[in-house]
Amino acid sequence: MVYEYADRTKKMKASEIRELLKITQQPEIISFAGGMPSPHSFPIKMIEKITDKVLEKHGAQALQYGPTEGLKELRELLIKRMRKRGIKCKLNEIIITTGSQQVLDLTAKIFFNLGDYAIVECPAYLGALTAFNAYQPNYIPISIDENGIIVEELEKKLKENKNKPIDFIYTVPTFQNPSGVTMSLERRKQILEIARDYDLLILEDDPYSELRYSGRPVPSIKSLDKDGIVLYTSTFSKILSPGFRLGWVIAGEEIIKKMVIAKQGADLCTNTFVQWIAEEYLRSGLIDKQIPKIREMYKRKRDLMLKALEKHFPEGSKWTEPDGGMFLWVTLPDKINTKEMFQEAIKEKVAYVHGAAFCVDGKGYNCMRLNFSNTEDDKIEIGIKRLAKIIKKRMK
Ligand SMILES: Cc1ncc(COP(=O)(O)O)c(C=O)c1O
């Protein structure tokens, strides 16, 4: 039978990373490709105890459907935690979602008309592009440097596209995926002002800001927002477990109401059981014992990777030195195409994600994203050395 898919489905492509991850999962390959937390970051014993407690305390309720907005108890704890980070919101301005990935989907679902525009960073988080693509938007890519989005380019492109229906600016301002870069405070303020002038929303995706290993914290864009133009999303994926699929979104009440309706159509409610586990994790303060352990582990891994890059990578290559998160971004000499080099890397039993996969402007072909959180300490230098070997070979 010939299946008559919808036009939007015909345009759907398998995510390059997902396909690639299948190859890189072979045990002999040292993979810097995925975006996964370390298996050692999961507080398994702690979760075991909390689970027993949740079943004892909330039993049937924990196994029942819950409100689409998420558990009130969990939202209240998140409001308190967010307030400490300068983000103020009321109960009707926050909902729990199935990961922050769902927020990206819901935002696209409620804002994109066919043919609308979104402003995205270059490079951008690939999962966001996959979520947005289902609604067939056009993109206006903006380059980033070591301080995040280049404001002059943003202003120039906004002028050029003045009459286009642009819905929002999507940004991961802190320890960006894929580059590891953090947007400076000055740029955050400028972007907020520009968004206000042009009547644009900002979708601030913030999964990594709790994972800082050096430098001083920079306030979220949401915490600087006085006009309700920032939709802010974060997640338990990197500070508890991505398997839980728990995230949250903070926005004005009107937007939240629309999101709730859109979410009802998607999954009725977020997993109630794990919401109660997260509630206990926050309320008991266990979260504040666990996060420092994760930070310590990832700081060590980041430093090992930076040291290995310094030692083994050839002259002419450069990389970001992120203060946190899980990724860094390597730029190789112009003549090296990292997509073409990938098969060679697999033969050498090392993997990465090629840069072009993250760039809607066709750039990034000589770049690669390296993940440092998911590789055992003693494998990091070995993997970097393997990569250096094939790069040097190509350079010749
Ligand atoms: C920037 C960014 N946004 C969103 C997500 C999705 O996270 P979640 O597991 O909360 O859906 C990720 C996951 O890696 C990410 O890196």
Coordinates of C-alpha atoms and ligand atoms in Angstrom, one line a residue:
M1 CA 0.0 0.0 0.0
V2 CA 1.2 3.5 -0.7
Y3 CA 0.6 5.6 2.4
E4 CA -0.7 9.1 1.8
Y5 CA 1.2 11.0 4.5
A6 CA 0.3 14.6 5.3
D7 CA 2.5 17.2 3.5
R8 CA 4.2 18.0 6.8
T9 CA 5.0 14.3 7.4
K10 CA 6.6 14.0 4.0
K11 CA 9.0 16.7 5.0
M12 CA 10.0 15.0 8.3
K13 CA 13.5 13.7 8.3
A14 CA 15.0 11.4 10.9
S15 CA 17.2 13.4 13.2
E16 CA 20.8 13.1 12.0
I17 CA 21.9 12.6 15.6
R18 CA 19.5 9.8 16.4
E19 CA 20.6 7.9 13.3
L20 CA 24.2 8.5 14.2
L21 CA 23.8 7.5 17.8
K22 CA 22.8 4.0 16.7
I23 CA 26.3 3.5 15.2
T24 CA 28.0 5.1 18.1
Q25 CA 26.4 2.8 20.7
Q26 CA 28.8 0.0 19.8
P27 CA 30.7 -0.6 23.1
E28 CA 34.2 -0.4 21.5
I29 CA 33.5 3.2 20.3
I30 CA 34.4 6.1 22.5
S31 CA 31.5 8.3 21.8
F32 CA 31.5 12.1 22.3
A33 CA 28.4 12.2 20.1
G34 CA 25.4 11.8 22.4
G35 CA 24.0 14.4 24.8
M36 CA 23.5 12.1 27.7
P37 CA 24.2 12.7 31.4
S38 CA 26.7 10.3 33.0
P39 CA 25.1 7.1 34.3
H40 CA 27.0 7.9 37.6
S41 CA 25.0 11.1 37.9
F42 CA 21.8 9.2 38.7
P43 CA 21.0 9.0 42.5
I44 CA 19.7 5.4 42.2
K45 CA 19.7 4.5 45.9
M46 CA 18.1 7.8 46.7
I47 CA 15.4 7.2 44.1
E48 CA 14.8 3.8 45.4
K49 CA 14.0 5.2 48.9
I50 CA 11.9 8.1 47.5
T51 CA 9.9 5.7 45.4
D52 CA 9.0 3.6 48.4
K53 CA 8.0 6.7 50.3
V54 CA 5.9 8.0 47.4
L55 CA 4.0 4.8 47.1
E56 CA 3.4 4.7 50.8
K57 CA 2.3 8.4 51.0
H58 CA 0.5 9.0 47.8
G59 CA -0.2 5.4 46.6
A60 CA -3.2 5.4 44.3
Q61 CA -2.9 9.2 43.6
A62 CA 0.6 8.7 42.3
L63 CA -0.6 6.0 39.9
Q64 CA -3.7 8.0 38.7
Y65 CA -4.1 10.6 36.0
G66 CA -3.1 14.0 37.3
P67 CA -4.0 17.6 36.3
T68 CA -2.7 18.7 32.9
E69 CA -0.9 21.7 34.6
G70 CA 1.1 19.2 36.8
L71 CA 1.0 18.6 40.5
K72 CA 0.4 21.8 42.5
E73 CA 2.9 20.6 45.2
L74 CA 5.7 20.3 42.6
R75 CA 4.8 23.6 40.9
E76 CA 4.9 25.4 44.2
L77 CA 8.3 24.0 45.0
L78 CA 9.6 25.0 41.6
I79 CA 8.2 28.5 42.1
K80 CA 10.3 28.8 45.3
R81 CA 13.4 27.4 43.6
M82 CA 13.0 29.7 40.6
R83 CA 12.5 32.7 42.9
K84 CA 15.9 32.1 44.3
R85 CA 17.2 32.4 40.8
G86 CA 15.5 35.7 40.2
I87 CA 12.5 34.3 38.3
K88 CA 9.1 35.3 39.9
C89 CA 6.0 33.5 38.8
K90 CA 2.6 32.6 40.2
L91 CA 0.9 29.2 40.2
N92 CA -1.0 30.0 37.0
E93 CA 2.2 30.9 35.2
I94 CA 4.0 27.5 35.5
I95 CA 3.1 24.0 34.3
I96 CA 5.0 20.7 34.4
T97 CA 5.7 19.1 31.0
T98 CA 7.0 15.9 29.5
G99 CA 10.6 17.2 29.4
S100 CA 11.5 20.6 28.1
Q101 CA 11.3 19.0 24.7
Q102 CA 7.6 19.1 25.0
V103 CA 7.7 22.9 25.7
L104 CA 9.5 23.3 22.4
D105 CA 6.8 21.4 20.6
L106 CA 3.9 23.2 22.4
T107 CA 5.4 26.6 21.8
A108 CA 5.6 25.8 18.1
K109 CA 2.1 24.3 18.1
I110 CA 0.5 27.4 19.6
F111 CA 2.4 30.0 17.7
F112 CA 3.4 28.9 14.2
N113 CA 1.1 29.4 11.3
L114 CA 2.2 27.7 8.2
G115 CA 5.0 29.7 6.7
D116 CA 5.8 31.7 9.9
Y117 CA 9.3 32.5 11.0
A118 CA 11.5 31.7 14.0
I119 CA 14.9 33.2 14.8
V120 CA 17.4 30.5 15.8
E121 CA 21.0 30.5 16.9
C122 CA 23.6 29.2 14.5
P123 CA 24.5 26.5 15.6
A124 CA 21.2 25.6 17.4
Y125 CA 19.9 22.7 19.6
L126 CA 18.9 20.1 17.0
G127 CA 16.0 18.8 19.1
A128 CA 14.4 22.2 18.9
L129 CA 14.7 22.3 15.1
T130 CA 13.1 18.8 15.0
A131 CA 10.2 20.0 17.2
F132 CA 9.7 23.2 15.2
N133 CA 10.1 21.5 11.8
A134 CA 6.8 19.6 12.3
Y135 CA 5.0 22.9 12.0
Q136 CA 6.9 23.9 8.8
P137 CA 8.4 27.3 9.9
N138 CA 11.0 29.3 8.1
Y139 CA 14.2 30.1 10.0
I140 CA 16.2 33.3 10.3
P141 CA 19.6 32.1 11.5
I142 CA 21.8 34.3 13.7
S143 CA 25.4 33.6 14.3
I144 CA 26.8 33.3 17.8
D145 CA 30.3 34.1 19.1
E146 CA 31.8 33.4 22.5
N147 CA 29.3 35.8 24.1
G148 CA 26.2 34.3 22.4
I149 CA 23.9 35.8 19.7
I150 CA 25.6 38.5 17.7
V151 CA 23.2 41.4 18.4
E152 CA 24.2 43.5 15.3
E153 CA 23.4 40.6 13.0
L154 CA 20.0 40.1 14.8
E155 CA 19.1 43.7 14.3
K156 CA 20.2 43.7 10.7
K157 CA 18.2 40.6 9.9
L158 CA 15.1 41.9 11.7
K159 CA 15.3 45.0 9.6
E160 CA 15.6 43.0 6.5
N161 CA 12.6 40.8 7.5
K162 CA 10.5 43.5 8.9
N163 CA 7.2 42.5 7.3
K164 CA 7.6 38.8 7.9
P165 CA 5.5 37.0 10.5
I166 CA 8.2 36.2 13.0
D167 CA 6.9 34.5 16.2
F168 CA 9.9 34.2 18.5
I169 CA 13.6 34.1 19.1
Y170 CA 14.7 30.7 20.3
T171 CA 17.9 30.7 22.4
V172 CA 19.8 28.5 24.9
P173 CA 21.7 31.3 26.5
T174 CA 23.6 29.4 29.2
F175 CA 26.1 26.7 28.3
Q176 CA 24.5 26.3 24.9
N177 CA 23.9 23.0 23.2
P178 CA 25.8 22.5 21.0
S179 CA 28.5 25.2 21.5
G180 CA 28.9 25.4 25.3
V181 CA 28.8 29.2 25.0
T182 CA 27.1 31.5 27.5
M183 CA 25.5 34.7 26.4
S184 CA 26.8 37.8 28.2
L185 CA 24.6 39.8 30.5
E186 CA 24.9 42.8 28.2
R187 CA 23.7 40.8 25.2
R188 CA 20.8 39.4 27.3
K189 CA 19.6 42.9 28.0
Q190 CA 20.1 44.0 24.4
I191 CA 18.2 41.0 23.0
L192 CA 15.3 41.6 25.5
E193 CA 15.1 45.2 24.3
I194 CA 15.2 44.3 20.7
A195 CA 12.5 41.6 21.2
R196 CA 10.4 44.3 22.9
D197 CA 10.9 46.8 20.1
Y198 CA 10.0 44.2 17.5
D199 CA 7.1 42.7 19.4
L200 CA 8.7 39.3 19.6
L201 CA 8.6 36.5 22.2
I202 CA 11.8 34.9 23.4
L203 CA 11.9 31.2 24.1
E204 CA 14.6 30.7 26.7
D205 CA 15.7 27.1 27.0
D206 CA 17.7 26.6 30.1
P207 CA 18.5 23.0 30.9
Y208 CA 22.1 23.5 32.0
S209 CA 22.5 26.6 34.2
E210 CA 22.6 24.6 37.4
L211 CA 25.6 22.8 36.0
R212 CA 28.2 25.6 36.4
Y213 CA 31.9 24.6 37.0
S214 CA 33.7 27.9 36.8
G215 CA 33.0 31.6 36.3
R216 CA 30.2 33.7 37.7
P217 CA 26.5 33.0 37.2
V218 CA 24.7 35.2 34.7
P219 CA 21.0 35.9 35.3
S220 CA 18.5 34.2 33.0
I221 CA 16.8 36.4 30.4
K222 CA 13.5 35.6 32.1
S223 CA 14.7 37.1 35.4
L224 CA 15.4 40.4 33.5
D225 CA 12.0 40.4 31.7
K226 CA 9.5 43.0 33.0
D227 CA 7.1 42.7 30.1
G228 CA 6.2 39.0 30.0
I229 CA 7.8 38.4 26.7
V230 CA 10.0 35.5 27.8
L231 CA 8.8 31.9 27.8
Y232 CA 11.3 30.1 30.1
T233 CA 11.8 26.3 30.1
S234 CA 14.0 24.1 32.2
T235 CA 14.1 20.4 33.1
F236 CA 14.9 17.7 35.6
S237 CA 16.8 15.8 32.9
K238 CA 20.3 17.0 33.8
I239 CA 19.8 17.3 37.5
L240 CA 17.9 14.1 38.3
S241 CA 17.0 11.9 35.3
P242 CA 16.2 12.3 31.6
G243 CA 14.3 9.0 31.8
F244 CA 11.8 10.7 34.1
R245 CA 10.8 13.1 31.2
L246 CA 10.1 16.0 33.5
G247 CA 10.4 19.6 32.6
W248 CA 8.5 22.9 33.2
V249 CA 7.6 26.1 31.5
I250 CA 7.1 29.6 32.9
A251 CA 5.2 32.2 30.9
G252 CA 2.3 34.6 31.2
E253 CA -1.1 33.2 32.2
E254 CA -2.6 33.7 28.8
I255 CA 0.1 31.7 27.0
I256 CA 0.1 29.0 29.7
K257 CA -3.7 28.5 29.2
K258 CA -3.1 27.9 25.5
M259 CA -0.3 25.5 26.3
V260 CA -2.5 23.5 28.7
I261 CA -5.0 23.0 26.0
A262 CA -2.3 22.0 23.5
K263 CA -0.8 19.6 26.1
Q264 CA -4.1 18.0 26.8
G265 CA -4.2 16.9 23.1
A266 CA -0.7 15.6 23.3
D267 CA -0.6 13.6 26.5
L268 CA -3.4 14.6 28.9
C269 CA -0.9 15.0 31.7
T270 CA 2.8 14.5 32.6
N271 CA 3.7 11.2 34.4
T272 CA 2.2 11.6 37.9
F273 CA 4.3 9.0 39.6
V274 CA 7.6 10.7 38.7
Q275 CA 6.2 14.1 39.5
W276 CA 5.8 12.9 43.1
I277 CA 9.3 11.5 43.1
A278 CA 10.6 14.9 41.9
E279 CA 8.5 16.6 44.5
E280 CA 10.1 14.6 47.3
Y281 CA 13.6 15.2 45.7
L282 CA 13.0 19.0 45.9
R283 CA 11.1 19.2 49.2
S284 CA 13.6 17.0 51.2
G285 CA 16.5 19.1 49.9
L286 CA 18.2 16.0 48.3
I287 CA 18.5 17.9 45.1
D288 CA 21.0 20.3 46.7
K289 CA 23.1 17.3 47.9
Q290 CA 23.1 15.7 44.4
I291 CA 23.8 18.7 42.1
P292 CA 27.2 19.5 43.7
K293 CA 28.2 15.9 43.1
I294 CA 27.2 16.1 39.4
R295 CA 29.0 19.4 39.1
E296 CA 32.2 18.0 40.6
M297 CA 32.1 15.0 38.2
Y298 CA 31.4 17.0 35.1
K299 CA 34.0 19.7 36.0
R300 CA 36.6 16.9 36.1
K301 CA 35.5 15.6 32.8
R302 CA 35.5 19.0 31.1
D303 CA 39.0 19.7 32.4
L304 CA 40.2 16.3 31.2
M305 CA 38.8 17.0 27.7
L306 CA 40.2 20.5 27.5
K307 CA 43.6 19.3 28.6
A308 CA 43.6 16.5 26.1
L309 CA 42.5 18.8 23.3
E310 CA 45.4 21.2 24.2
K311 CA 47.8 18.3 24.2
H312 CA 46.8 16.4 21.1
F313 CA 44.8 18.6 18.6
P314 CA 46.8 20.1 15.8
E315 CA 47.5 23.8 15.3
G316 CA 44.8 25.6 13.4
S317 CA 42.0 24.0 15.4
K318 CA 40.2 25.9 18.2
W319 CA 37.5 25.1 20.7
T320 CA 35.2 26.7 23.2
E321 CA 36.0 26.5 26.9
P322 CA 32.5 26.2 28.5
D323 CA 32.0 27.2 32.1
G324 CA 29.4 24.5 32.5
G325 CA 26.9 22.2 30.7
M326 CA 27.9 19.1 28.8
F327 CA 29.3 20.2 25.4
L328 CA 32.1 22.0 23.7
W329 CA 32.5 23.0 20.1
V330 CA 35.5 22.5 18.0
T331 CA 36.3 24.4 14.9
L332 CA 38.9 22.8 12.5
P333 CA 40.7 24.3 9.6
D334 CA 38.4 25.3 6.7
K335 CA 39.5 22.4 4.4
I336 CA 38.2 19.8 6.8
N337 CA 34.7 18.6 6.4
T338 CA 33.6 16.8 9.6
K339 CA 30.7 15.1 8.0
E340 CA 33.0 13.4 5.5
M341 CA 35.5 12.6 8.2
F342 CA 32.9 10.8 10.3
Q343 CA 33.3 7.3 8.8
E344 CA 37.0 7.5 9.3
A345 CA 36.4 8.4 13.0
I346 CA 34.1 5.4 13.4
K347 CA 36.9 3.2 11.9
E348 CA 39.2 4.6 14.6
K349 CA 36.5 3.9 17.2
V350 CA 35.6 7.4 18.2
A351 CA 32.5 9.5 17.5
Y352 CA 31.2 13.1 17.5
V353 CA 28.4 15.0 15.9
H354 CA 29.4 17.0 12.8
G355 CA 28.8 20.7 13.0
A356 CA 26.6 21.2 9.9
A357 CA 23.9 19.2 11.6
F358 CA 23.2 22.1 14.0
C359 CA 23.3 24.9 11.4
V360 CA 20.3 26.0 9.4
D361 CA 22.5 28.4 7.4
G362 CA 24.7 25.7 5.9
K363 CA 27.7 26.6 7.9
G364 CA 29.5 24.5 10.6
Y365 CA 30.9 22.0 8.1
N366 CA 34.4 22.2 9.6
C367 CA 33.0 22.0 13.2
M368 CA 32.1 19.3 15.6
R369 CA 30.2 19.0 18.9
L370 CA 31.9 17.0 21.7
N371 CA 30.0 15.8 24.7
F372 CA 32.1 15.3 27.8
S373 CA 29.6 14.2 30.4
N374 CA 28.9 10.7 29.2
T375 CA 32.5 9.3 28.7
E376 CA 34.4 7.6 31.5
D377 CA 37.3 9.7 32.8
D378 CA 40.0 7.3 31.6
K379 CA 38.5 7.2 28.0
I380 CA 38.5 10.9 27.4
E381 CA 42.1 11.4 26.5
I382 CA 42.2 8.2 24.5
G383 CA 39.2 9.3 22.4
I384 CA 40.6 12.8 21.8
K385 CA 43.9 11.3 20.7
R386 CA 42.1 9.1 18.2
L387 CA 40.3 12.1 16.8
A388 CA 43.5 14.1 16.7
K389 CA 45.1 11.3 14.7
I390 CA 42.5 11.4 11.9
I391 CA 42.4 15.2 11.8
K392 CA 46.1 15.4 11.4
K393 CA 45.9 12.7 8.6
R394 CA 43.3 14.8 6.8
M395 CA 45.3 18.0 7.2
K396 CA 48.2 16.4 5.3
Ligands
LIG1 C1 19.0 22.7 24.9 C2 18.1 21.6 25.2 N1 16.8 21.8 25.2 C3 16.0 20.8 25.5 C4 16.4 19.5 25.7 C5 15.4 18.4 26.0 O1 15.5 18.1 27.3 P1 14.4 17.2 28.1 O2 15.0 16.0 28.4 O3 14.0 18.1 29.2 O4 13.2 17.1 27.2 C6 17.8 19.3 25.7 C7 18.3 17.9 25.8 O5 19.4 17.6 25.7 C8 18.7 20.3 25.4 O6 20.0 20.2 25.3

